[in-house]
Tab-separated table of C-alpha atoms in Angstrom:
chain	number	residue	atom	x	y	z
A	25	MET	CA	158.921	67.760	85.369
A	26	PRO	CA	157.151	64.469	84.521
A	27	ARG	CA	157.141	61.536	86.935
A	28	PRO	CA	160.326	59.464	86.497
A	29	ASP	CA	160.112	56.557	84.089
A	30	TYR	CA	161.625	54.148	86.588
A	31	PRO	CA	162.016	51.117	84.275
A	32	SER	CA	164.249	53.230	82.027
A	33	GLN	CA	166.512	54.171	84.943
A	34	THR	CA	169.731	52.621	86.217
A	35	VAL	CA	170.311	54.085	89.670
A	36	ILE	CA	173.556	54.115	91.638
A	37	ILE	CA	172.908	53.944	95.391
A	38	THR	CA	175.822	54.373	97.794
A	39	GLY	CA	175.631	53.085	101.346
A	40	ALA	CA	173.246	50.481	99.967
A	41	SER	CA	174.052	47.608	102.316
A	42	SER	CA	171.607	48.681	105.044
A	43	GLY	CA	169.293	51.375	106.348
A	44	ILE	CA	168.087	54.142	104.066
A	45	GLY	CA	170.228	52.927	101.163
A	46	ALA	CA	168.745	49.426	101.234
A	47	SER	CA	165.250	50.906	101.526
A	48	PHE	CA	165.887	53.063	98.469
A	49	ALA	CA	167.013	49.927	96.629
A	50	ARG	CA	163.868	47.989	97.530
A	51	ALA	CA	161.521	50.854	96.677
A	52	LEU	CA	163.161	51.594	93.321
A	53	ALA	CA	163.404	47.927	92.326
A	54	ALA	CA	159.692	47.571	93.064
A	55	ARG	CA	159.111	50.437	90.614
A	56	GLY	CA	161.127	48.619	87.944
A	57	ALA	CA	164.452	50.482	88.111
A	58	ASN	CA	167.758	48.713	87.546
A	59	LEU	CA	170.297	49.337	90.287
A	60	ILE	CA	174.007	49.634	91.008
A	61	LEU	CA	174.545	49.050	94.723
A	62	VAL	CA	177.692	50.433	96.347
A	63	ALA	CA	179.079	49.853	99.849
A	64	ARG	CA	182.046	48.223	101.569
A	65	ARG	CA	180.271	44.996	102.544
A	66	ARG	CA	180.173	42.811	99.430
A	67	ASP	CA	178.277	39.961	101.114
A	68	ARG	CA	175.370	42.213	102.057
A	69	LEU	CA	175.288	43.810	98.617
A	70	GLU	CA	175.204	40.448	96.868
A	71	ALA	CA	172.431	39.171	99.154
A	72	LEU	CA	170.336	42.278	98.529
A	73	ALA	CA	170.997	42.108	94.767
A	74	SER	CA	169.804	38.504	94.648
A	75	GLU	CA	166.693	39.340	96.659
A	76	LEU	CA	165.698	42.220	94.381
A	77	GLU	CA	166.402	40.409	91.119
A	78	ARG	CA	164.250	37.467	92.228
A	79	ALA	CA	161.431	39.653	93.501
A	80	HIS	CA	161.228	42.225	90.724
A	81	GLY	CA	163.079	40.924	87.671
A	82	VAL	CA	165.401	43.920	87.541
A	83	THR	CA	169.154	43.954	86.995
A	84	VAL	CA	171.141	44.726	90.142
A	85	THR	CA	174.921	45.166	90.048
A	86	PRO	CA	176.771	45.100	93.410
A	87	ILE	CA	180.077	46.976	93.619
A	88	ALA	CA	182.157	46.816	96.795
A	89	LEU	CA	184.081	50.060	97.286
A	90	ASP	CA	185.569	51.996	100.186
A	91	LEU	CA	184.460	55.589	99.729
A	92	THR	CA	187.188	56.910	102.004
A	93	SER	CA	189.516	56.538	99.017
A	94	PRO	CA	190.760	59.911	97.723
A	95	THR	CA	189.953	58.711	94.189
A	96	ALA	CA	186.542	57.203	94.984
A	97	GLY	CA	184.811	58.905	92.069
A	98	ALA	CA	187.250	57.664	89.448
A	99	GLU	CA	187.318	54.181	90.997
A	100	LEU	CA	183.548	53.827	90.982
A	101	LYS	CA	183.247	55.183	87.450
A	102	ALA	CA	185.816	52.621	86.256
A	103	ALA	CA	184.021	49.804	88.093
A	104	VAL	CA	180.661	50.815	86.619
A	105	LEU	CA	182.092	50.923	83.090
A	106	ALA	CA	183.795	47.551	83.625
A	107	ALA	CA	180.428	46.096	84.656
A	108	GLY	CA	178.888	47.329	81.407
A	109	CYS	CA	176.443	49.660	83.138
A	110	THR	CA	175.221	53.093	82.059
A	111	PRO	CA	173.844	54.892	85.123
A	112	THR	CA	171.136	57.485	84.666
A	113	SER	CA	170.546	58.459	88.305
A	114	LEU	CA	172.571	58.699	91.506
A	115	ILE	CA	171.671	58.612	95.195
A	116	ASN	CA	174.602	59.677	97.367
A	117	ASN	CA	173.427	58.097	100.601
A	118	ALA	CA	176.679	56.831	102.159
A	119	GLY	CA	177.807	58.672	105.259
A	120	PHE	CA	178.665	58.297	108.904
A	121	GLY	CA	179.102	60.414	112.002
A	122	THR	CA	181.304	60.692	115.048
A	123	PHE	CA	180.288	61.766	118.552
A	124	GLY	CA	182.500	63.464	121.125
A	125	GLU	CA	184.346	66.632	121.987
A	126	PHE	CA	186.258	67.732	118.896
A	127	GLN	CA	189.563	68.037	120.761
A	128	ASP	CA	189.310	64.378	121.812
A	129	GLU	CA	188.567	62.932	118.365
A	130	ASP	CA	190.992	60.901	116.274
A	131	PRO	CA	192.115	63.123	113.357
A	132	ALA	CA	192.343	60.120	111.017
A	133	ARG	CA	188.774	59.159	111.809
A	134	LEU	CA	187.598	62.715	111.169
A	135	ALA	CA	189.437	62.699	107.841
A	136	ASP	CA	187.552	59.528	106.859
A	137	GLU	CA	184.290	61.168	107.905
A	138	ILE	CA	184.956	64.161	105.653
A	139	ALA	CA	186.096	61.860	102.836
A	140	VAL	CA	182.845	59.881	102.834
A	141	ASP	CA	180.363	62.609	103.750
A	142	VAL	CA	181.803	65.386	101.562
A	143	SER	CA	184.610	64.447	99.188
A	144	ALA	CA	183.160	61.200	97.818
A	145	LEU	CA	179.756	62.813	97.354
A	146	VAL	CA	181.276	65.652	95.317
A	147	GLN	CA	183.468	63.279	93.319
A	148	LEU	CA	180.599	60.945	92.432
A	149	SER	CA	178.308	63.836	91.538
A	150	SER	CA	180.989	65.164	89.188
A	151	ALA	CA	181.876	61.764	87.728
A	152	PHE	CA	178.336	60.750	86.832
A	153	LEU	CA	176.539	64.016	86.132
A	154	PRO	CA	177.130	63.853	82.341
A	155	THR	CA	175.412	60.452	82.145
A	156	LEU	CA	172.592	61.711	84.380
A	157	VAL	CA	171.992	64.600	81.999
A	158	ALA	CA	172.057	62.233	79.027
A	159	GLY	CA	169.641	59.861	80.741
A	160	GLY	CA	167.280	62.504	82.126
A	161	GLY	CA	167.588	61.026	85.586
A	162	PHE	CA	167.856	62.326	89.131
A	163	LEU	CA	170.475	63.158	91.758
A	164	ILE	CA	169.528	62.797	95.414
A	165	ASN	CA	172.139	63.729	98.014
A	166	VAL	CA	171.324	62.669	101.567
A	167	ALA	CA	171.969	65.463	104.040
A	168	SER	CA	170.554	65.511	107.584
A	169	MET	CA	168.662	67.618	110.077
A	170	ALA	CA	172.162	68.322	111.414
A	171	ALA	CA	172.610	70.496	108.316
A	172	TYR	CA	170.208	73.056	109.750
A	173	THR	CA	171.884	73.718	113.099
A	174	PRO	CA	175.385	73.747	114.582
A	175	THR	CA	175.856	70.376	116.274
A	176	PRO	CA	178.206	70.371	119.280
A	177	ARG	CA	179.874	66.981	119.876
A	178	MET	CA	179.101	66.178	116.240
A	179	ALA	CA	180.776	69.286	114.854
A	180	VAL	CA	182.323	67.683	111.781
A	181	TYR	CA	179.201	65.696	110.904
A	182	GLY	CA	176.928	68.728	111.174
A	183	ALA	CA	179.305	70.860	109.101
A	184	ALA	CA	179.615	68.122	106.477
A	185	LYS	CA	175.852	67.832	106.129
A	186	ALA	CA	175.497	71.631	105.928
A	187	PHE	CA	177.918	71.435	103.000
A	188	VAL	CA	175.822	68.714	101.360
A	189	LEU	CA	172.658	70.808	101.719
A	190	SER	CA	174.217	73.980	100.292
A	191	PHE	CA	176.069	72.143	97.516
A	192	THR	CA	172.969	70.257	96.388
A	193	GLU	CA	170.661	73.245	96.453
A	194	SER	CA	173.180	75.051	94.231
A	195	LEU	CA	173.172	72.094	91.828
A	196	TRP	CA	169.374	72.205	91.772
A	197	ALA	CA	169.560	75.742	90.389
A	198	GLU	CA	172.359	74.949	87.929
A	199	LEU	CA	170.566	71.875	86.569
A	200	ARG	CA	167.148	73.424	85.980
A	201	GLY	CA	166.224	72.822	82.366
A	202	SER	CA	168.835	70.062	81.969
A	203	GLY	CA	166.362	67.215	82.456
A	204	VAL	CA	167.991	66.192	85.743
A	205	THR	CA	166.083	66.501	89.019
A	206	ALA	CA	168.470	67.277	91.891
A	207	PHE	CA	167.632	67.767	95.542
A	208	ALA	CA	168.887	67.194	99.072
A	209	LEU	CA	167.051	64.833	101.418
A	210	SER	CA	167.335	65.602	105.128
A	211	PRO	CA	166.264	62.842	107.524
A	212	GLY	CA	166.213	63.303	111.254
A	213	ALA	CA	166.701	60.467	113.724
A	214	THR	CA	166.078	57.250	111.786
A	215	SER	CA	166.113	53.573	112.789
A	216	THR	CA	169.316	52.573	110.990
A	217	GLU	CA	172.820	51.473	111.977
A	218	PHE	CA	173.836	55.133	112.412
A	219	ASN	CA	173.964	55.088	116.220
A	220	ALA	CA	175.659	51.690	116.264
A	221	VAL	CA	178.377	53.011	113.954
A	222	VAL	CA	178.738	56.208	115.975
A	223	GLY	CA	178.859	54.108	119.131
A	224	THR	CA	176.152	55.795	121.212
A	225	ASP	CA	172.419	56.513	121.180
A	226	ASP	CA	173.320	59.970	122.485
A	227	ALA	CA	173.977	60.983	118.872
A	228	THR	CA	170.228	61.268	118.277
A	229	ALA	CA	169.517	62.855	121.676
A	230	GLY	CA	166.553	60.602	122.432
A	231	ALA	CA	164.579	61.839	119.423
A	232	ARG	CA	161.641	59.807	118.173
A	233	MET	CA	162.820	57.558	115.359
A	234	ARG	CA	161.454	57.504	111.826
A	235	THR	CA	161.860	54.382	109.710
A	236	PRO	CA	164.043	54.140	106.597
A	237	GLU	CA	160.902	53.345	104.619
A	238	GLN	CA	159.287	56.606	105.737
A	239	VAL	CA	162.390	58.563	104.727
A	240	VAL	CA	162.450	56.950	101.281
A	241	ALA	CA	158.716	57.526	100.821
A	242	THR	CA	159.295	61.233	101.522
A	243	ALA	CA	162.125	61.353	98.979
A	244	LEU	CA	160.222	59.588	96.213
A	245	ALA	CA	157.070	61.644	96.794
A	246	HIS	CA	159.205	64.769	96.397
A	247	LEU	CA	160.891	63.356	93.283
A	248	GLU	CA	157.495	62.676	91.721
A	249	ARG	CA	156.166	66.185	92.263
A	250	ARG	CA	155.542	68.333	89.213
A	251	SER	CA	158.265	70.801	90.275
A	252	PRO	CA	160.474	69.379	93.055
A	253	GLY	CA	162.247	71.981	95.174
A	254	PRO	CA	165.967	71.986	96.008
A	255	SER	CA	165.555	70.130	99.301
A	256	VAL	CA	163.088	68.154	101.380
A	257	ILE	CA	162.973	67.335	105.089
A	258	ASP	CA	161.518	64.029	106.261
A	259	GLY	CA	158.872	64.185	108.980
A	260	ARG	CA	156.568	66.974	110.115
A	261	SER	CA	158.289	67.474	113.477
A	262	ASN	CA	161.643	67.809	111.712
A	263	ARG	CA	160.227	70.407	109.344
A	264	VAL	CA	158.909	72.372	112.312
A	265	ALA	CA	162.292	72.122	114.040
A	266	ALA	CA	164.069	73.460	110.964
A	267	LEU	CA	161.662	76.402	110.833
A	268	VAL	CA	162.201	77.179	114.518
A	269	GLY	CA	165.951	76.999	113.946
A	270	ARG	CA	165.720	79.671	111.248
A	271	LEU	CA	163.728	81.975	113.519
A	272	ALA	CA	165.880	81.627	116.660
A	273	SER	CA	169.268	83.253	117.143
A	274	ARG	CA	172.393	81.246	116.327
A	275	ARG	CA	173.500	81.617	119.950
A	276	SER	CA	170.228	80.174	121.234
A	277	ILE	CA	170.285	77.247	118.835
A	278	VAL	CA	173.882	76.193	119.432
A	279	THR	CA	173.380	76.507	123.204
A	280	LEU	CA	170.298	74.287	123.000
A	281	MET	CA	172.078	71.718	120.850
A	282	HIS	CA	175.017	71.680	123.261
A	283	ARG	CA	172.607	70.931	126.090
A	284	LEU	CA	170.853	68.174	124.138
A	285	THR	CA	174.097	66.357	123.378
A	286	GLY	CA	175.586	66.543	126.884
A	287	PRO	CA	177.092	66.937	129.375
A	288	THR	CA	176.042	63.587	130.897
A	289	ARG	CA	176.291	61.821	127.559
A	290	ARG	CA	179.327	59.837	126.535
A	291	ARG	CA	182.150	61.984	125.244
A	292	THR	CA	183.761	59.704	122.690
A	293	ALA	CA	182.854	56.787	120.489
A	294	THR	CA	184.458	54.724	117.786
A	295	SER	CA	183.109	54.563	114.265
A	296	ALA	CA	183.729	53.203	110.776
A	297	PRO	CA	182.177	54.236	107.482
A	298	ALA	CA	179.271	52.192	106.126
């Protein structure tokens, strides 16, 4: 697979108002790609769009959209068409987590978490895949290190990210030979608004933080490989942890994760999707 011709690409990035999404936007704009930025916060999107257009001379289209909508895929596709854009690549980065004992969580909040982390990602992948194939672009779905282990007190988040990992690796196999490069990106603890949205630093269990720029550099280096694999983990220590998780028993891993996330840590927290 040849290195992407970035100036020929128009890339949708969800969750683009901050963190990893904004870092993807800056890195891709610097490579000459046009962008479609998607998040709830229109003011942040418009500020970032202006910054990137001035700095790199690319076209950046901000679209404010709440991805908890049950018709998020159709809504975004309509908005993109109305803006006169033809996307060739998609980065499903939007997501959020909750922290607390499952029995204490707000069911409506958990439904929103599943809507953003799972349903919207599947809908957008389905809605835009034909144009990605036509444009010979790429599909990057952001999973998490939580995809590799059961995650007590973040049970829904971990399960959602395990879905993203499995779903995307399956797409990687289906899309071989189509001209589309698809893979899952799994960051570990990263210096973003994730903990602020979750409501506690306990969600990352005191892990050493990577930066959004490091995560994006890992993703783009993988994308530019001759034959990118179905998934990539950011950070050497995270790759080692994933390997250890595969070698240890499920009982041992879930017991360890339960210890890391409690019991002295806060049991509940409020959150809202990015």
